[in-house]
Amino acid sequence: MAGITVVGSGISVPDKVVTNDDLTATLDTSDAWITERTGIKERHVGGITSQMAIEAGRRAIEDAGLVPSDIDVVLLSTTTPDALVPGTSATVQAGIGVPGGAFDVNAACSGFVYGLVVAAGLAAIGSGRVLVVGADALSRITDWDDRTMAVLVGDGAGAVVVEPVDGPGDLLSWNFGADGTLRHLLMCDHGGYLFMDGKEVFRKAVRVVVESAERALSDAGLSAADIDLLVPHQANLRIIQAACQRLGIPEERTAVVIDRYGNTSSASIPLALDDALRNERVSPGDHLLLTGFGGGMTWASAVLRWRG
Ligand code: COA
C-alpha cells in the first residue's frame, strides 16, 4: 500500500493589510482588546478564494520542482467557495492547468487536515500526486460593522503537494471528529454573515483539540515530548496556548502566525506550516502534529514524520 510524503508548499494572501488600528476607525474596539483577547495584530483581506488558491497551488508545485501536468487531483478545502456551483476546485484546476480531477471539501476550519488525510487515502488506492489547498475569503461573509466577528477574520490560501511513496509514508496517524448538534455555534446562511457564539466555541475547541491531538499521538505511538512542531488551527492565540499547556507541548515548539493573518479558516494550518518551513523550523524526520477545529463543529488531527 502506498503512503504519502509532502514535497512542496506555497501560500498566497491578498495585498491589502488591515491593522487593528485601522479597524478602530469604524468599530468600537481597540488594538489592546484585540491583541489581548486573540493575539491578532493584522490580517489580509479582499481575497477571492479561487485566485488565492491558484497562486498558492502554483507556488507549491514550483516549490516541489514540478509542473502542473505532474499533478493528478486538485483537492480544495474551503468554506467560502466562489459560487455554490461549480465547485471552486474546478476553477483552480483550470487556472493552474492541472490535467486531472478536482473536488471541494468543506469541513470549515478543520478542512485542510481532512483534505490531507483524504489525499493519503487517494494515494493508498492508486492516485498520483494530489494538490491539497486550503483557501478561504472569510472577509466576504463577514459583517464589517459587527465587531465580534470583524476583528477575527482574514483571507488567505496555503497549498501542499502530496506524493505517493512506497511503504507507510509520512502520515503516522489521524482522526476526524464532528458534532452537528453544535452547528448553531458557528454558522453562515446563504447570503448571510458569519455568526459565532465565541465563548462556547472557545470552550469546546480547547476540549476537542486536546482529545483529538492526544488520540493522534497515542495512535502514532508517540508522546507530546516527541513532537517537534505543533501546527494548530489559528483561531485565537489563547486557544493555542491553552491547548499547548494541556498537551504539554511548549509554545516554542508551536507554529503561530495568527498575529499576521487572523483566522483564515482552511488556510490557517498550511499558512502556519509554510511559515515554519520557510524559517527552517522543520527538518527531515521531525514529528509534526497538525490539529484543527471549526464550524460544524468539526475537528481533525494528523501526525506526520516529515519526509521521514
Ligand atoms: N472590541 C472590544 N470589545 C469587544 C469586542 C471587540 N471587538 N468584541 C466583544 N467585545 C466586548 C463584549 O461586548 C464584552 O463586553 P461586556 O463585558 O461589556 O459584555 C467583552 O468585550 C467581553 O466579550 P467576550 O465575548 O466575553 O470576550 P471573550 O474573552 O470571550 O473573547 C472571542 C471573544 C471571540 C475573542 C473569544 O470568545 C474567542 O476567540 N472564541 C473562539 C473563537 C474561535 O475559535 N473562532 C473560530 C472557530 S474556527
Short mmCIF file of N, CA, C and O in Angstrom, two decimals, residues 148-250:
data_model
loop_
_atom_site.label_atom_id
_atom_site.label_comp_id
_atom_site.label_asym_id
_atom_site.label_seq_id
_atom_site.Cartn_x
_atom_site.Cartn_y
_atom_site.Cartn_z
N THR A 148 -17.70 41.76 16.84
CA THR A 148 -17.38 40.45 17.42
C THR A 148 -16.76 39.52 16.37
O THR A 148 -16.01 38.62 16.72
N MET A 149 -17.09 39.70 15.09
CA MET A 149 -16.51 38.85 14.04
C MET A 149 -15.40 39.57 13.27
O MET A 149 -14.39 38.96 12.90
N ALA A 150 -15.61 40.86 12.99
CA ALA A 150 -14.72 41.56 12.05
C ALA A 150 -13.26 41.58 12.52
O ALA A 150 -12.34 41.56 11.69
N VAL A 151 -13.05 41.58 13.84
CA VAL A 151 -11.67 41.67 14.32
C VAL A 151 -10.94 40.34 14.19
O VAL A 151 -9.71 40.29 14.31
N LEU A 152 -11.69 39.26 13.94
CA LEU A 152 -11.08 37.92 14.00
C LEU A 152 -10.60 37.39 12.66
O LEU A 152 -9.69 36.57 12.62
N VAL A 153 -11.23 37.80 11.56
CA VAL A 153 -11.06 37.07 10.30
C VAL A 153 -10.03 37.69 9.35
O VAL A 153 -9.72 38.88 9.42
N GLY A 154 -9.54 36.85 8.45
CA GLY A 154 -8.64 37.29 7.39
C GLY A 154 -8.76 36.33 6.22
O GLY A 154 -9.41 35.28 6.33
N ASP A 155 -8.13 36.69 5.10
CA ASP A 155 -8.20 35.87 3.88
C ASP A 155 -6.82 35.27 3.59
O ASP A 155 -5.79 35.91 3.87
N GLY A 156 -6.81 34.11 2.94
CA GLY A 156 -5.53 33.53 2.54
C GLY A 156 -5.69 32.14 1.97
O GLY A 156 -6.79 31.57 1.96
N ALA A 157 -4.58 31.61 1.49
CA ALA A 157 -4.55 30.24 0.94
C ALA A 157 -3.19 29.64 1.20
O ALA A 157 -2.17 30.34 1.17
N GLY A 158 -3.19 28.33 1.42
CA GLY A 158 -1.94 27.59 1.54
C GLY A 158 -2.13 26.26 0.84
O GLY A 158 -3.24 25.71 0.84
N ALA A 159 -1.07 25.76 0.22
CA ALA A 159 -1.19 24.51 -0.54
C ALA A 159 0.02 23.64 -0.31
O ALA A 159 1.13 24.15 -0.07
N VAL A 160 -0.19 22.34 -0.40
CA VAL A 160 0.93 21.39 -0.38
C VAL A 160 0.73 20.37 -1.50
O VAL A 160 -0.40 20.09 -1.90
N VAL A 161 1.85 19.85 -1.99
CA VAL A 161 1.80 18.75 -2.96
C VAL A 161 2.06 17.46 -2.20
O VAL A 161 3.07 17.33 -1.51
N VAL A 162 1.11 16.54 -2.31
CA VAL A 162 1.19 15.26 -1.63
C VAL A 162 1.53 14.18 -2.66
O VAL A 162 0.83 14.05 -3.67
N GLU A 163 2.61 13.45 -2.40
CA GLU A 163 3.09 12.49 -3.39
C GLU A 163 3.02 11.07 -2.81
O GLU A 163 3.43 10.87 -1.66
N PRO A 164 2.52 10.12 -3.58
CA PRO A 164 2.51 8.73 -3.08
C PRO A 164 3.93 8.17 -3.01
O PRO A 164 4.76 8.50 -3.86
N VAL A 165 4.19 7.38 -1.99
CA VAL A 165 5.50 6.71 -1.87
C VAL A 165 5.25 5.26 -1.48
O VAL A 165 4.21 4.93 -0.91
N ASP A 166 6.21 4.40 -1.80
CA ASP A 166 6.10 3.01 -1.37
C ASP A 166 6.27 2.96 0.14
O ASP A 166 7.03 3.73 0.71
N GLY A 167 5.56 2.03 0.76
CA GLY A 167 5.71 1.86 2.21
C GLY A 167 4.75 2.76 2.96
O GLY A 167 3.88 3.40 2.36
N PRO A 168 4.92 2.84 4.28
CA PRO A 168 3.93 3.54 5.12
C PRO A 168 3.87 5.05 4.90
O PRO A 168 2.85 5.67 5.15
N GLY A 169 5.00 5.66 4.48
CA GLY A 169 4.97 7.11 4.23
C GLY A 169 4.98 7.92 5.51
O GLY A 169 5.25 7.42 6.59
N ASP A 170 4.68 9.21 5.36
CA ASP A 170 4.87 10.17 6.46
C ASP A 170 3.66 10.33 7.40
O ASP A 170 3.79 10.90 8.47
N LEU A 171 2.48 9.90 6.94
CA LEU A 171 1.29 10.09 7.80
C LEU A 171 1.22 8.93 8.79
O LEU A 171 0.91 7.80 8.42
N LEU A 172 1.52 9.23 10.05
CA LEU A 172 1.61 8.16 11.05
C LEU A 172 0.26 7.86 11.70
O LEU A 172 0.01 6.72 12.10
N SER A 173 -0.57 8.88 11.83
CA SER A 173 -1.88 8.66 12.46
C SER A 173 -2.79 9.84 12.14
O SER A 173 -2.30 10.91 11.75
N TRP A 174 -4.08 9.63 12.30
CA TRP A 174 -5.04 10.71 12.05
C TRP A 174 -6.36 10.36 12.71
O TRP A 174 -6.65 9.19 12.98
N ASN A 175 -7.16 11.36 12.96
CA ASN A 175 -8.57 11.13 13.33
C ASN A 175 -9.40 12.34 12.95
O ASN A 175 -8.89 13.45 12.86
N PHE A 176 -10.67 12.06 12.69
CA PHE A 176 -11.66 13.10 12.37
C PHE A 176 -12.72 13.09 13.46
O PHE A 176 -13.03 12.03 14.02
N GLY A 177 -13.33 14.24 13.71
CA GLY A 177 -14.48 14.28 14.61
C GLY A 177 -15.48 15.32 14.14
O GLY A 177 -15.10 16.26 13.43
N ALA A 178 -16.73 15.11 14.51
CA ALA A 178 -17.76 16.10 14.17
C ALA A 178 -18.90 15.99 15.17
O ALA A 178 -19.14 14.91 15.74
N ASP A 179 -19.58 17.09 15.42
CA ASP A 179 -20.79 17.09 16.24
C ASP A 179 -21.75 18.13 15.66
O ASP A 179 -21.69 19.32 15.98
N GLY A 180 -22.62 17.63 14.78
CA GLY A 180 -23.55 18.52 14.07
C GLY A 180 -24.63 19.13 14.96
O GLY A 180 -25.31 20.06 14.53
N THR A 181 -24.76 18.64 16.19
CA THR A 181 -25.73 19.28 17.09
C THR A 181 -25.23 20.67 17.51
O THR A 181 -25.96 21.45 18.09
N LEU A 182 -23.95 20.95 17.22
CA LEU A 182 -23.36 22.24 17.60
C LEU A 182 -23.29 23.20 16.42
O LEU A 182 -22.54 24.17 16.45
N ARG A 183 -24.07 22.94 15.37
CA ARG A 183 -23.98 23.77 14.17
C ARG A 183 -24.31 25.23 14.45
O ARG A 183 -23.79 26.13 13.82
N HIS A 184 -25.18 25.45 15.46
CA HIS A 184 -25.61 26.81 15.77
C HIS A 184 -24.49 27.68 16.37
O HIS A 184 -24.61 28.90 16.44
N LEU A 185 -23.40 27.05 16.80
CA LEU A 185 -22.33 27.83 17.46
C LEU A 185 -21.54 28.68 16.48
O LEU A 185 -20.92 29.68 16.86
N LEU A 186 -21.51 28.24 15.22
CA LEU A 186 -20.70 28.95 14.22
C LEU A 186 -21.32 28.67 12.87
O LEU A 186 -21.24 27.55 12.37
N MET A 187 -21.98 29.66 12.30
CA MET A 187 -22.68 29.39 11.05
C MET A 187 -22.85 30.63 10.18
O MET A 187 -22.66 31.77 10.63
N CYS A 188 -23.18 30.37 8.92
CA CYS A 188 -23.46 31.44 7.97
C CYS A 188 -24.46 30.89 6.96
O CYS A 188 -24.16 29.92 6.25
N ASP A 189 -25.65 31.47 6.93
CA ASP A 189 -26.67 31.02 5.97
C ASP A 189 -26.40 31.61 4.60
O ASP A 189 -25.64 32.58 4.48
N HIS A 190 -27.05 31.04 3.57
CA HIS A 190 -26.94 31.58 2.21
C HIS A 190 -27.18 33.09 2.25
O HIS A 190 -28.19 33.55 2.78
N GLY A 191 -26.25 33.82 1.68
CA GLY A 191 -26.43 35.26 1.58
C GLY A 191 -26.26 36.02 2.88
O GLY A 191 -26.44 37.24 2.91
N GLY A 192 -25.92 35.31 3.96
CA GLY A 192 -25.83 35.98 5.25
C GLY A 192 -24.38 36.24 5.67
O GLY A 192 -23.48 36.18 4.84
N TYR A 193 -24.24 36.55 6.94
CA TYR A 193 -22.92 36.80 7.51
C TYR A 193 -22.58 35.74 8.55
O TYR A 193 -23.48 35.13 9.13
N LEU A 194 -21.30 35.61 8.79
CA LEU A 194 -20.84 34.68 9.83
C LEU A 194 -21.39 35.09 11.18
O LEU A 194 -21.35 36.26 11.54
N PHE A 195 -21.86 34.09 11.93
CA PHE A 195 -22.27 34.31 13.31
C PHE A 195 -21.52 33.31 14.18
O PHE A 195 -21.35 32.15 13.78
N MET A 196 -21.11 33.74 15.36
CA MET A 196 -20.40 32.80 16.25
C MET A 196 -20.73 33.06 17.70
O MET A 196 -20.79 34.22 18.13
N ASP A 197 -20.94 31.98 18.46
CA ASP A 197 -21.01 32.07 19.92
C ASP A 197 -19.58 31.84 20.41
O ASP A 197 -19.17 30.70 20.66
N GLY A 198 -18.83 32.93 20.50
CA GLY A 198 -17.38 32.86 20.74
C GLY A 198 -17.00 32.09 21.99
O GLY A 198 -16.09 31.27 21.98
N LYS A 199 -17.73 32.36 23.07
CA LYS A 199 -17.38 31.71 24.35
C LYS A 199 -17.54 30.20 24.28
O LYS A 199 -16.69 29.45 24.75
N GLU A 200 -18.68 29.76 23.71
CA GLU A 200 -18.93 28.32 23.61
C GLU A 200 -17.95 27.65 22.66
O GLU A 200 -17.47 26.54 22.92
N VAL A 201 -17.67 28.32 21.51
CA VAL A 201 -16.71 27.75 20.56
C VAL A 201 -15.36 27.60 21.25
O VAL A 201 -14.70 26.56 21.14
N PHE A 202 -14.97 28.60 22.01
CA PHE A 202 -13.70 28.59 22.73
C PHE A 202 -13.62 27.36 23.64
O PHE A 202 -12.66 26.57 23.58
N ARG A 203 -14.65 27.20 24.46
CA ARG A 203 -14.66 26.11 25.43
C ARG A 203 -14.55 24.75 24.75
O ARG A 203 -13.75 23.90 25.09
N LYS A 204 -15.43 24.60 23.74
CA LYS A 204 -15.49 23.31 23.04
C LYS A 204 -14.19 23.06 22.27
O LYS A 204 -13.68 21.93 22.24
N ALA A 205 -13.66 24.12 21.67
CA ALA A 205 -12.46 23.96 20.83
C ALA A 205 -11.30 23.41 21.62
O ALA A 205 -10.63 22.47 21.19
N VAL A 206 -11.06 23.96 22.79
CA VAL A 206 -9.91 23.51 23.59
C VAL A 206 -10.08 22.03 23.91
O VAL A 206 -9.15 21.22 23.76
N ARG A 207 -11.31 21.65 24.31
CA ARG A 207 -11.55 20.26 24.69
C ARG A 207 -11.32 19.31 23.51
O ARG A 207 -10.60 18.32 23.62
N VAL A 208 -11.94 19.62 22.34
CA VAL A 208 -11.84 18.66 21.23
C VAL A 208 -10.43 18.62 20.64
O VAL A 208 -9.97 17.56 20.23
N VAL A 209 -9.77 19.76 20.60
CA VAL A 209 -8.40 19.78 20.06
C VAL A 209 -7.49 18.90 20.92
O VAL A 209 -6.71 18.10 20.40
N VAL A 210 -7.60 19.05 22.23
CA VAL A 210 -6.74 18.28 23.13
C VAL A 210 -7.04 16.78 22.99
O VAL A 210 -6.14 15.95 22.83
N GLU A 211 -8.34 16.43 23.00
CA GLU A 211 -8.71 15.00 22.89
C GLU A 211 -8.23 14.40 21.57
O GLU A 211 -7.66 13.32 21.52
N SER A 212 -8.49 15.15 20.48
CA SER A 212 -8.14 14.64 19.16
C SER A 212 -6.62 14.54 19.00
O SER A 212 -6.09 13.55 18.47
N ALA A 213 -5.90 15.55 19.47
CA ALA A 213 -4.43 15.55 19.37
C ALA A 213 -3.84 14.42 20.20
O ALA A 213 -2.92 13.72 19.75
N GLU A 214 -4.39 14.19 21.40
CA GLU A 214 -3.85 13.13 22.26
C GLU A 214 -4.09 11.76 21.62
O GLU A 214 -3.24 10.87 21.68
N ARG A 215 -5.26 11.61 20.98
CA ARG A 215 -5.55 10.33 20.32
C ARG A 215 -4.59 10.12 19.15
O ARG A 215 -4.08 9.01 18.95
N ALA A 216 -4.32 11.18 18.39
CA ALA A 216 -3.40 11.05 17.25
C ALA A 216 -1.99 10.68 17.74
O ALA A 216 -1.32 9.84 17.15
N LEU A 217 -1.58 11.30 18.85
CA LEU A 217 -0.26 10.97 19.42
C LEU A 217 -0.19 9.51 19.83
O LEU A 217 0.74 8.78 19.48
N SER A 218 -1.22 9.07 20.55
CA SER A 218 -1.21 7.70 21.06
C SER A 218 -1.29 6.70 19.89
O SER A 218 -0.57 5.70 19.89
N ASP A 219 -2.08 7.01 18.86
CA ASP A 219 -2.17 6.10 17.70
C ASP A 219 -0.84 6.02 16.94
O ASP A 219 -0.56 5.04 16.26
N ALA A 220 -0.05 7.10 17.03
CA ALA A 220 1.25 7.10 16.35
C ALA A 220 2.34 6.50 17.25
O ALA A 220 3.50 6.40 16.84
N GLY A 221 1.96 6.14 18.48
CA GLY A 221 2.94 5.58 19.41
C GLY A 221 3.92 6.64 19.92
O GLY A 221 5.06 6.33 20.23
N LEU A 222 3.44 7.90 19.98
CA LEU A 222 4.30 9.00 20.40
C LEU A 222 3.72 9.68 21.64
O LEU A 222 2.54 9.50 21.96
N SER A 223 4.56 10.49 22.28
CA SER A 223 4.08 11.34 23.37
C SER A 223 4.33 12.79 22.99
O SER A 223 5.01 13.07 21.99
N ALA A 224 3.81 13.70 23.79
CA ALA A 224 3.96 15.13 23.49
C ALA A 224 5.43 15.52 23.35
O ALA A 224 5.79 16.36 22.53
N ALA A 225 6.29 14.86 24.13
CA ALA A 225 7.72 15.18 24.11
C ALA A 225 8.35 14.86 22.75
O ALA A 225 9.40 15.42 22.40
N ASP A 226 7.72 13.95 21.99
CA ASP A 226 8.26 13.57 20.68
C ASP A 226 7.89 14.57 19.58
O ASP A 226 8.40 14.47 18.46
N ILE A 227 6.98 15.49 19.87
CA ILE A 227 6.51 16.41 18.82
C ILE A 227 7.48 17.58 18.68
O ILE A 227 7.73 18.33 19.63
N ASP A 228 8.04 17.71 17.48
CA ASP A 228 8.98 18.80 17.22
C ASP A 228 8.24 20.09 16.87
O ASP A 228 8.74 21.18 17.12
N LEU A 229 7.07 19.96 16.25
CA LEU A 229 6.31 21.16 15.91
C LEU A 229 4.81 20.87 15.91
O LEU A 229 4.35 19.97 15.21
N LEU A 230 4.10 21.65 16.72
CA LEU A 230 2.63 21.61 16.70
C LEU A 230 2.16 22.67 15.71
O LEU A 230 2.60 23.83 15.77
N VAL A 231 1.30 22.27 14.77
CA VAL A 231 0.77 23.23 13.79
C VAL A 231 -0.75 23.27 13.97
O VAL A 231 -1.49 22.49 13.37
N PRO A 232 -1.21 24.17 14.84
CA PRO A 232 -2.64 24.20 15.17
C PRO A 232 -3.42 25.16 14.27
O PRO A 232 -2.83 26.09 13.69
N HIS A 233 -4.74 24.97 14.20
CA HIS A 233 -5.59 25.97 13.57
C HIS A 233 -5.43 27.29 14.32
O HIS A 233 -5.36 27.30 15.55
N GLN A 234 -5.36 28.38 13.56
CA GLN A 234 -5.09 29.69 14.14
C GLN A 234 -6.40 30.48 14.26
O GLN A 234 -6.79 31.20 13.35
N ALA A 235 -7.11 30.26 15.38
CA ALA A 235 -8.36 30.99 15.59
C ALA A 235 -8.21 32.02 16.69
O ALA A 235 -8.82 33.08 16.65
N ASN A 236 -7.40 31.66 17.69
CA ASN A 236 -7.22 32.55 18.83
C ASN A 236 -5.96 32.10 19.55
O ASN A 236 -5.83 30.92 19.87
N LEU A 237 -5.05 33.02 19.81
CA LEU A 237 -3.78 32.66 20.46
C LEU A 237 -4.04 32.01 21.81
O LEU A 237 -3.32 31.09 22.22
N ARG A 238 -5.12 32.45 22.49
CA ARG A 238 -5.39 31.88 23.82
C ARG A 238 -5.84 30.42 23.72
O ARG A 238 -5.58 29.63 24.62
N ILE A 239 -6.54 30.08 22.62
CA ILE A 239 -6.92 28.66 22.42
C ILE A 239 -5.65 27.84 22.18
O ILE A 239 -5.48 26.76 22.74
N ILE A 240 -4.74 28.38 21.37
CA ILE A 240 -3.48 27.67 21.08
C ILE A 240 -2.69 27.47 22.38
O ILE A 240 -2.21 26.37 22.67
N GLN A 241 -2.62 28.54 23.18
CA GLN A 241 -1.85 28.45 24.43
C GLN A 241 -2.47 27.44 25.40
O GLN A 241 -1.76 26.65 26.02
N ALA A 242 -3.81 27.46 25.49
CA ALA A 242 -4.49 26.53 26.40
C ALA A 242 -4.27 25.09 25.93
O ALA A 242 -4.01 24.19 26.75
N ALA A 243 -4.33 24.88 24.61
CA ALA A 243 -4.11 23.52 24.08
C ALA A 243 -2.68 23.07 24.32
O ALA A 243 -2.44 21.93 24.75
N CYS A 244 -1.72 23.97 24.09
CA CYS A 244 -0.30 23.65 24.32
C CYS A 244 -0.09 23.22 25.77
O CYS A 244 0.58 22.22 26.05
N GLN A 245 -0.66 24.00 26.66
CA GLN A 245 -0.46 23.73 28.08
C GLN A 245 -1.03 22.36 28.45
O GLN A 245 -0.38 21.57 29.12
N ARG A 246 -2.27 22.08 27.96
CA ARG A 246 -2.88 20.80 28.32
C ARG A 246 -2.18 19.62 27.67
O ARG A 246 -2.14 18.53 28.23
N LEU A 247 -1.66 19.85 26.46
CA LEU A 247 -0.97 18.75 25.76
C LEU A 247 0.45 18.55 26.28
O LEU A 247 1.04 17.49 26.07
N GLY A 248 0.98 19.60 26.94
CA GLY A 248 2.37 19.52 27.40
C GLY A 248 3.36 19.78 26.28
O GLY A 248 4.47 19.25 26.28
N ILE A 249 2.95 20.59 25.30
CA ILE A 249 3.87 20.98 24.22
C ILE A 249 4.20 22.46 24.41
O ILE A 249 3.30 23.30 24.42
N PRO A 250 5.50 22.80 24.61
CA PRO A 250 5.83 24.20 24.86
C PRO A 250 5.52 25.08 23.64
O PRO A 250 5.58 24.61 22.50
#
